[in-house]
XYZ file of C-alpha atoms in Angstrom:
465
model
C 37.373 -10.530 11.007
C 36.851 -8.944 14.457
C 33.432 -9.017 16.094
C 31.327 -5.995 15.134
C 28.788 -4.188 17.285
C 25.137 -5.137 16.812
C 24.363 -1.760 15.236
C 27.169 -2.089 12.709
C 26.228 -5.688 11.902
C 22.748 -4.567 10.914
C 24.176 -1.614 9.014
C 26.224 -4.096 6.967
C 23.029 -6.120 6.423
C 21.316 -2.958 5.189
C 24.096 -2.153 2.716
C 24.137 -5.706 1.357
C 20.337 -5.701 1.119
C 20.422 -2.409 -0.797
C 22.729 -3.958 -3.390
C 20.528 -7.030 -3.656
C 17.480 -4.799 -3.996
C 18.746 -2.984 -7.099
C 20.008 -6.203 -8.730
C 16.661 -7.952 -8.145
C 14.736 -4.832 -9.123
C 16.481 -4.714 -12.462
C 15.227 -8.199 -13.274
C 11.600 -7.072 -13.254
C 11.503 -3.261 -13.429
C 12.102 -3.559 -17.168
C 8.912 -5.618 -17.641
C 6.537 -2.617 -17.664
C 8.920 -0.757 -19.981
C 8.885 -3.483 -22.658
C 6.094 -2.018 -24.832
C 7.802 1.416 -24.793
C 11.169 -0.171 -25.631
C 9.499 -2.076 -28.465
C 7.945 1.137 -29.841
C 11.040 3.326 -29.415
C 13.696 0.864 -30.627
C 11.564 -1.221 -32.988
C 12.222 -4.409 -31.020
C 10.631 -7.755 -31.857
C 9.093 -9.956 -29.158
C 12.247 -12.078 -29.341
C 14.317 -8.943 -28.790
C 12.242 -8.133 -25.721
C 12.785 -11.643 -24.361
C 16.528 -11.274 -24.827
C 16.453 -7.880 -23.089
C 15.363 -9.779 -19.978
C 17.203 -13.068 -20.467
C 20.600 -11.644 -21.487
C 20.687 -10.160 -17.988
C 19.434 -13.206 -16.097
C 21.519 -15.776 -18.000
C 24.735 -13.813 -17.482
C 23.886 -13.323 -13.813
C 23.131 -17.017 -13.340
C 26.262 -18.138 -15.186
C 28.740 -16.071 -13.169
C 27.360 -16.123 -9.632
C 29.370 -19.093 -8.395
C 32.586 -17.823 -9.994
C 32.047 -14.439 -8.356
C 31.538 -16.061 -4.956
C 34.884 -17.851 -5.093
C 36.565 -14.693 -6.436
C 35.376 -12.769 -3.384
C 36.737 -15.482 -1.097
C 40.118 -15.198 -2.804
C 40.599 -11.485 -3.524
C 38.543 -9.990 -0.717
C 34.786 -9.790 -0.342
C 34.512 -6.035 0.093
C 36.789 -5.379 -2.879
C 34.814 -7.746 -5.111
C 31.521 -6.311 -3.853
C 32.594 -2.740 -4.654
C 33.862 -3.754 -8.091
C 30.508 -5.359 -8.821
C 28.667 -2.233 -7.690
C 30.822 -0.095 -9.987
C 30.258 -2.347 -13.024
C 26.530 -2.577 -12.355
C 26.235 1.199 -12.026
C 28.218 1.797 -15.238
C 26.149 -0.816 -17.087
C 22.949 0.869 -15.914
C 24.172 4.225 -17.208
C 25.009 2.685 -20.591
C 21.579 1.002 -20.793
C 19.934 4.375 -20.277
C 21.583 5.731 -23.454
C 21.375 2.579 -25.618
C 20.657 3.541 -29.273
C 19.153 0.180 -30.307
C 17.988 -3.221 -29.101
C 21.325 -4.897 -29.801
C 23.247 -2.336 -27.764
C 20.677 -2.541 -24.974
C 21.200 -6.307 -24.771
C 24.995 -5.851 -24.683
C 24.758 -3.274 -21.893
C 22.367 -5.528 -19.974
C 25.093 -8.175 -20.037
C 27.542 -5.624 -18.594
C 25.020 -4.886 -15.835
C 24.722 -8.564 -15.043
C 28.487 -9.083 -14.795
C 28.510 -6.482 -12.038
C 25.388 -7.912 -10.425
C 26.928 -11.373 -10.308
C 29.755 -9.986 -8.150
C 27.327 -8.599 -5.587
C 24.796 -11.281 -4.606
C 26.890 -14.283 -3.454
C 29.590 -12.014 -2.038
C 26.970 -10.139 -0.015
C 25.757 -13.460 1.398
C 29.315 -14.373 2.397
C 29.692 -10.978 4.088
C 26.441 -11.476 6.000
C 27.273 -15.056 6.980
C 30.648 -14.019 8.372
C 29.271 -10.879 10.040
C 26.446 -12.600 11.939
C 28.121 -15.288 14.029
C 25.212 -16.006 16.412
C 23.152 -18.794 14.736
C 19.689 -17.419 15.585
C 20.657 -13.879 14.559
C 22.223 -15.211 11.371
C 19.061 -17.158 10.472
C 16.945 -14.026 10.900
C 19.423 -11.924 8.881
C 19.436 -14.478 6.060
C 15.651 -14.627 6.163
C 15.336 -10.845 5.908
C 18.003 -10.717 3.187
C 16.200 -13.408 1.219
C 12.936 -11.523 1.623
C 14.497 -8.474 -0.047
C 14.723 -10.500 -3.287
C 10.976 -10.947 -3.349
C 10.348 -7.321 -2.380
C 12.624 -5.949 -5.107
C 11.212 -8.164 -7.859
C 7.599 -7.522 -6.798
C 8.101 -3.744 -6.694
C 9.771 -3.744 -10.117
C 6.579 -3.481 -12.206
C 5.107 -0.727 -10.004
C 8.258 1.399 -10.010
C 8.835 0.623 -13.685
C 5.353 1.785 -14.618
C 5.749 5.016 -12.638
C 9.185 5.790 -14.099
C 8.137 5.039 -17.683
C 5.085 7.264 -17.293
C 7.133 10.099 -15.774
C 10.343 10.036 -17.808
C 10.312 7.218 -20.385
C 11.818 3.739 -20.392
C 15.405 4.955 -20.042
C 14.637 6.118 -16.511
C 14.278 2.514 -15.285
C 18.032 2.133 -15.787
C 19.128 5.630 -14.830
C 17.567 5.299 -11.370
C 20.243 2.718 -10.460
C 23.116 5.195 -10.845
C 22.700 7.313 -7.669
C 21.788 4.225 -5.633
C 24.895 2.408 -6.884
C 27.170 5.352 -6.099
C 25.724 5.641 -2.575
C 26.208 1.896 -1.994
C 29.863 2.103 -3.111
C 30.543 4.893 -0.592
C 28.692 3.157 2.255
C 30.536 -0.094 1.577
C 33.904 1.672 1.798
C 32.922 3.278 5.109
C 31.219 0.463 6.982
C 31.764 -3.006 5.454
C 34.886 -4.768 6.776
C 37.180 -6.621 4.413
C 37.354 -10.395 4.720
C 38.735 -13.379 2.820
C 38.377 -17.118 3.116
C 41.143 -18.781 5.106
C 41.591 -21.244 2.236
C 39.787 -19.993 -0.894
C 38.543 -22.463 -3.466
C 40.553 -22.839 -6.651
C 39.192 -21.551 -9.924
C 37.371 -24.018 -12.174
C 37.440 -22.585 -15.726
C 36.200 -25.791 -17.359
C 33.199 -25.965 -15.034
C 32.455 -22.284 -15.657
C 32.453 -22.771 -19.453
C 30.165 -25.798 -19.102
C 27.663 -23.830 -16.978
C 27.594 -20.960 -19.492
C 27.158 -23.414 -22.378
C 24.292 -25.187 -20.605
C 22.314 -22.080 -19.661
C 22.991 -20.122 -22.836
C 22.210 -22.889 -25.331
C 19.106 -24.073 -23.451
C 17.614 -20.586 -23.227
C 18.504 -19.737 -26.833
C 16.767 -22.887 -28.019
C 13.597 -22.167 -26.029
C 13.357 -18.515 -27.087
C 14.243 -18.959 -30.762
C 12.524 -22.335 -31.264
C 9.080 -20.931 -32.154
C 10.635 -18.630 -34.774
C 13.325 -20.834 -36.326
C 11.390 -24.102 -36.003
C 11.850 -26.747 -33.312
C 13.504 -29.164 -35.737
C 15.788 -26.609 -37.393
C 19.523 -27.420 -37.196
C 20.171 -24.385 -34.975
C 17.583 -25.337 -32.367
C 18.399 -29.052 -32.358
C 22.061 -28.114 -32.073
C 21.322 -25.884 -29.068
C 19.574 -28.675 -27.199
C 22.375 -31.125 -28.059
C 24.952 -28.653 -26.703
C 22.861 -28.193 -23.535
C 22.637 -31.971 -23.022
C 26.379 -32.443 -23.571
C 27.185 -29.565 -21.220
C 24.992 -31.115 -18.517
C 26.695 -34.485 -18.930
C 30.055 -32.718 -18.807
C 29.137 -30.990 -15.551
C 27.984 -34.246 -13.956
C 31.119 -36.091 -15.052
C 33.811 -33.450 -14.632
C 32.667 -31.631 -11.504
C 32.227 -34.873 -9.585
C 35.938 -35.668 -10.037
C 37.368 -32.282 -9.050
C 38.705 -31.696 -5.551
C 37.259 -28.165 -5.502
C 34.547 -27.939 -8.166
C 32.661 -24.844 -9.241
C 29.434 -26.726 -8.467
C 29.610 -29.022 -5.433
C 27.401 -31.896 -6.595
C 27.440 -33.550 -3.188
C 25.316 -30.700 -1.829
C 22.492 -32.155 -3.910
C 22.441 -35.254 -1.734
C 20.627 -33.002 0.735
C 16.905 -33.164 0.014
C 16.308 -29.657 1.477
C 19.111 -28.207 -0.669
C 17.952 -29.950 -3.857
C 14.366 -29.029 -3.060
C 15.290 -25.382 -2.497
C 17.001 -25.368 -5.899
C 13.925 -26.710 -7.718
C 11.575 -24.498 -5.689
C 13.628 -21.439 -6.642
C 13.544 -22.377 -10.333
C 9.785 -23.030 -10.336
C 8.867 -20.054 -8.163
C 10.841 -17.546 -10.200
C 9.793 -19.155 -13.444
C 6.230 -18.423 -12.361
C 7.105 -14.842 -11.371
C 8.893 -13.988 -14.611
C 6.183 -15.491 -16.768
C 3.508 -13.741 -14.719
C 5.151 -10.335 -15.126
C 6.010 -10.782 -18.810
C 2.533 -11.954 -19.817
C 0.793 -9.351 -17.671
C 2.889 -6.494 -19.022
C 1.885 -7.297 -22.595
C -1.722 -8.158 -21.666
C -2.401 -4.990 -19.669
C -0.784 -2.604 -22.154
C -1.301 -4.218 -25.560
C -4.589 -6.101 -25.039
C -6.309 -3.832 -22.513
C -4.670 -0.584 -23.677
C -3.651 0.613 -20.209
C -0.806 3.103 -19.797
C 2.435 1.921 -18.129
C 1.461 3.792 -14.957
C -2.041 2.270 -14.912
C -0.621 -1.196 -15.559
C 1.888 -0.737 -12.754
C -0.795 0.432 -10.332
C -2.902 -2.627 -11.105
C -0.032 -4.817 -9.902
C 0.321 -2.716 -6.731
C -1.666 -5.195 -4.572
C 0.824 -7.895 -5.529
C 3.780 -5.656 -4.687
C 2.322 -4.457 -1.376
C 1.459 -7.947 -0.169
C 4.801 -9.364 -1.301
C 6.615 -6.486 0.416
C 4.679 -6.853 3.677
C 4.930 -10.637 3.796
C 8.600 -10.979 2.781
C 9.997 -9.924 6.197
C 7.163 -11.806 7.933
C 8.239 -14.926 6.074
C 11.846 -14.335 7.117
C 10.819 -14.053 10.754
C 8.702 -17.217 10.558
C 11.591 -19.118 8.977
C 13.949 -17.898 11.719
C 11.616 -18.995 14.519
C 9.500 -21.900 13.206
C 11.234 -23.170 10.069
C 10.432 -23.044 6.342
C 7.446 -25.409 6.008
C 4.543 -22.985 6.614
C 5.889 -20.234 4.293
C 6.511 -22.771 1.516
C 3.001 -24.220 1.801
C 1.439 -20.745 1.662
C 3.676 -19.881 -1.295
C 2.703 -22.987 -3.246
C -1.017 -22.521 -2.636
C -0.865 -18.823 -3.539
C 1.046 -19.272 -6.786
C -1.181 -22.138 -7.916
C -4.479 -20.438 -7.037
C -3.459 -17.203 -8.767
C -2.444 -19.016 -11.951
C -5.674 -21.027 -12.075
C -7.678 -17.819 -11.728
C -5.660 -16.152 -14.503
C -6.430 -18.987 -16.927
C -9.908 -17.426 -17.217
C -8.589 -14.019 -18.302
C -9.981 -12.581 -21.570
C -9.872 -9.039 -23.044
C -13.002 -8.094 -21.096
C -12.119 -9.603 -17.719
C -13.327 -7.278 -14.912
C -10.526 -5.376 -13.199
C -11.504 -6.647 -9.689
C -10.874 -10.222 -10.885
C -7.403 -9.221 -12.081
C -6.647 -7.426 -8.822
C -7.758 -10.489 -6.823
C -5.476 -12.756 -8.859
C -2.563 -10.340 -8.423
C -3.163 -10.109 -4.673
C -3.179 -13.898 -4.285
C 0.040 -14.084 -6.280
C 1.588 -11.439 -3.991
C 0.731 -13.501 -0.926
C 2.348 -16.595 -2.427
C 5.446 -14.885 -3.740
C 5.945 -12.826 -0.586
C 6.302 -16.027 1.427
C 8.616 -17.767 -1.045
C 12.087 -16.250 -0.891
C 13.165 -16.411 2.720
C 12.703 -20.211 3.022
C 14.622 -20.767 -0.228
C 17.737 -18.992 1.030
C 17.509 -20.373 4.543
C 16.983 -23.948 3.351
C 19.893 -23.711 0.927
C 22.429 -22.645 3.572
C 20.986 -24.431 6.617
C 23.308 -27.074 7.948
C 26.174 -25.947 5.710
C 29.472 -24.950 7.345
C 30.088 -21.194 7.293
C 32.865 -21.467 4.718
C 30.448 -23.209 2.323
C 27.496 -20.863 2.882
C 28.514 -18.518 0.070
C 28.666 -21.374 -2.433
C 25.311 -22.762 -1.269
C 23.706 -19.315 -1.450
C 25.169 -18.790 -4.923
C 23.495 -21.995 -6.112
C 20.159 -20.795 -4.680
C 20.542 -17.378 -6.308
C 21.616 -18.992 -9.581
C 18.471 -21.130 -9.450
C 16.352 -17.992 -9.095
C 17.945 -16.462 -12.181
C 17.628 -19.706 -14.158
C 13.946 -19.763 -13.234
C 13.544 -16.157 -14.362
C 15.203 -16.915 -17.706
C 13.049 -19.984 -18.277
C 9.907 -18.134 -17.227
C 10.412 -15.430 -19.869
C 11.474 -18.017 -22.473
C 8.786 -20.644 -21.816
C 5.764 -18.718 -20.560
C 6.546 -15.739 -22.780
C 6.159 -17.923 -25.855
C 3.276 -20.066 -24.594
C 0.485 -17.492 -24.774
C -2.616 -18.313 -22.722
C -1.241 -21.800 -21.959
C 1.474 -20.065 -19.945
C -0.935 -19.669 -17.032
C -1.276 -23.444 -16.775
C 2.519 -23.773 -16.794
C 2.596 -21.268 -13.953
C -0.008 -23.311 -12.062
C 2.229 -26.355 -12.446
C 5.150 -24.378 -11.022
C 3.050 -23.483 -7.981
C 2.058 -27.105 -7.479
C 5.724 -28.149 -7.505
C 6.523 -25.497 -4.878
C 3.703 -26.821 -2.677
C 4.694 -30.467 -3.033
C 8.397 -29.901 -2.438
C 7.653 -27.504 0.416
C 6.017 -30.386 2.269
C 8.531 -33.055 1.197
C 11.728 -31.143 1.983
C 10.878 -29.943 5.475
C 10.325 -33.261 7.288
C 12.650 -35.285 9.513
C 13.834 -37.555 6.714
C 14.808 -34.551 4.622
C 16.739 -33.025 7.523
C 18.669 -36.265 7.991
C 19.769 -36.189 4.349
C 21.000 -32.604 4.872
C 23.201 -33.727 7.762
C 24.608 -36.576 5.676
C 25.293 -34.267 2.718
C 27.105 -31.780 4.949
C 29.313 -34.554 6.300
C 30.055 -35.713 2.743
C 30.974 -32.191 1.612
C 33.603 -32.033 4.372
C 35.108 -35.420 3.425
C 38.721 -34.689 2.402
C 39.197 -37.746 0.177
C 36.201 -38.356 -2.094
C 37.690 -37.410 -5.428
C 39.552 -39.257 -8.103
C 42.064 -38.013 -10.536
C 41.316 -34.591 -11.972
C 44.079 -32.121 -11.175
C 43.136 -28.782 -9.611
C 46.306 -26.894 -10.402
């Protein structure tokens, strides 16, 4: 790909960020619409959980496959295809006649979304060739994730109040169409010089792991934790995990490069992403039901109450990206861990009569923590990786975010008031790993892991053809 002008490089960044914004927005914008969906479609709480998790599980399961597909078939082509599928899925969601159909159309949305995120990262990585400029672009791009997911409840509340829950899906259609046109006009086509081979066995194992684990967590309280279905789900998840560890390690070009996890920063970024987004999803799910069903607030009022969180997350996301690009990820991760933990501890005191200023304070503290979280995750995941591996590394980080979101809705959504303590634990993990993974020892393990990932002869005997 020829060198682009600075203006066009940042235009490409803007287009990719727009796509990421609507995919991330759709993870959380639905949260404030859940009570209206439940009333209109007669959904159960389990149905509401699946409305969120069908999207996030599908997205998480297909991200790495989509990244390698873009390398092989062309990143712009794959990106545009994903935009088209996501836009069509959004349109179908807006006319869904029942909960089952809504869940099916959410899966269609997620298939398209999975083709956008890792491919966009590959486009950005190959567009910004100057290391410092690339670090800042990745930081800003990663910050968009936090901005989109934080704004979701506010925009969702406003749209539900103005036009009903179907509007939260319909709003994606004009944005998706505009992004398709802009991509055709300004994003250059590119492919990997030597694309990775497909790994269908690894892909099936990842889907089996995520799907069975989430199904077991969501349905366990209703079917019984010792019921054959739930025990079977956890057995399948355990076997799938063992299969991934055994099979992927022996492939020459695996779907999931296990040697990346020898890097303490990379492994830490993966766990931080899971815990941070687990806290976010649980926070939004529990607050949506608390504010509307316990306190009796309208969707618009509930959304406005979360506005301090959204504003602070939106303001601090690019600040975090700039700090990461100039000083490294440690400070943003420490602030993120402290903010998430402090907010959760404060929310453990919430009762039906809790004063609104206390809620707003807790939401503001959460916004500070979450606003600082995303940029260091993305930067840490791809730092030190060769450019041709950056898309795969970013896909793992993005997958971890979606896994965390799925687990947050499944675990915290079914934990009731105890969910706030789970969220506090997630914040504590972010704080601890933020300190551990940003020291000299951690950076040395990243260098060693990068060298290992470039080793041409580490595998044994699994064929790749």
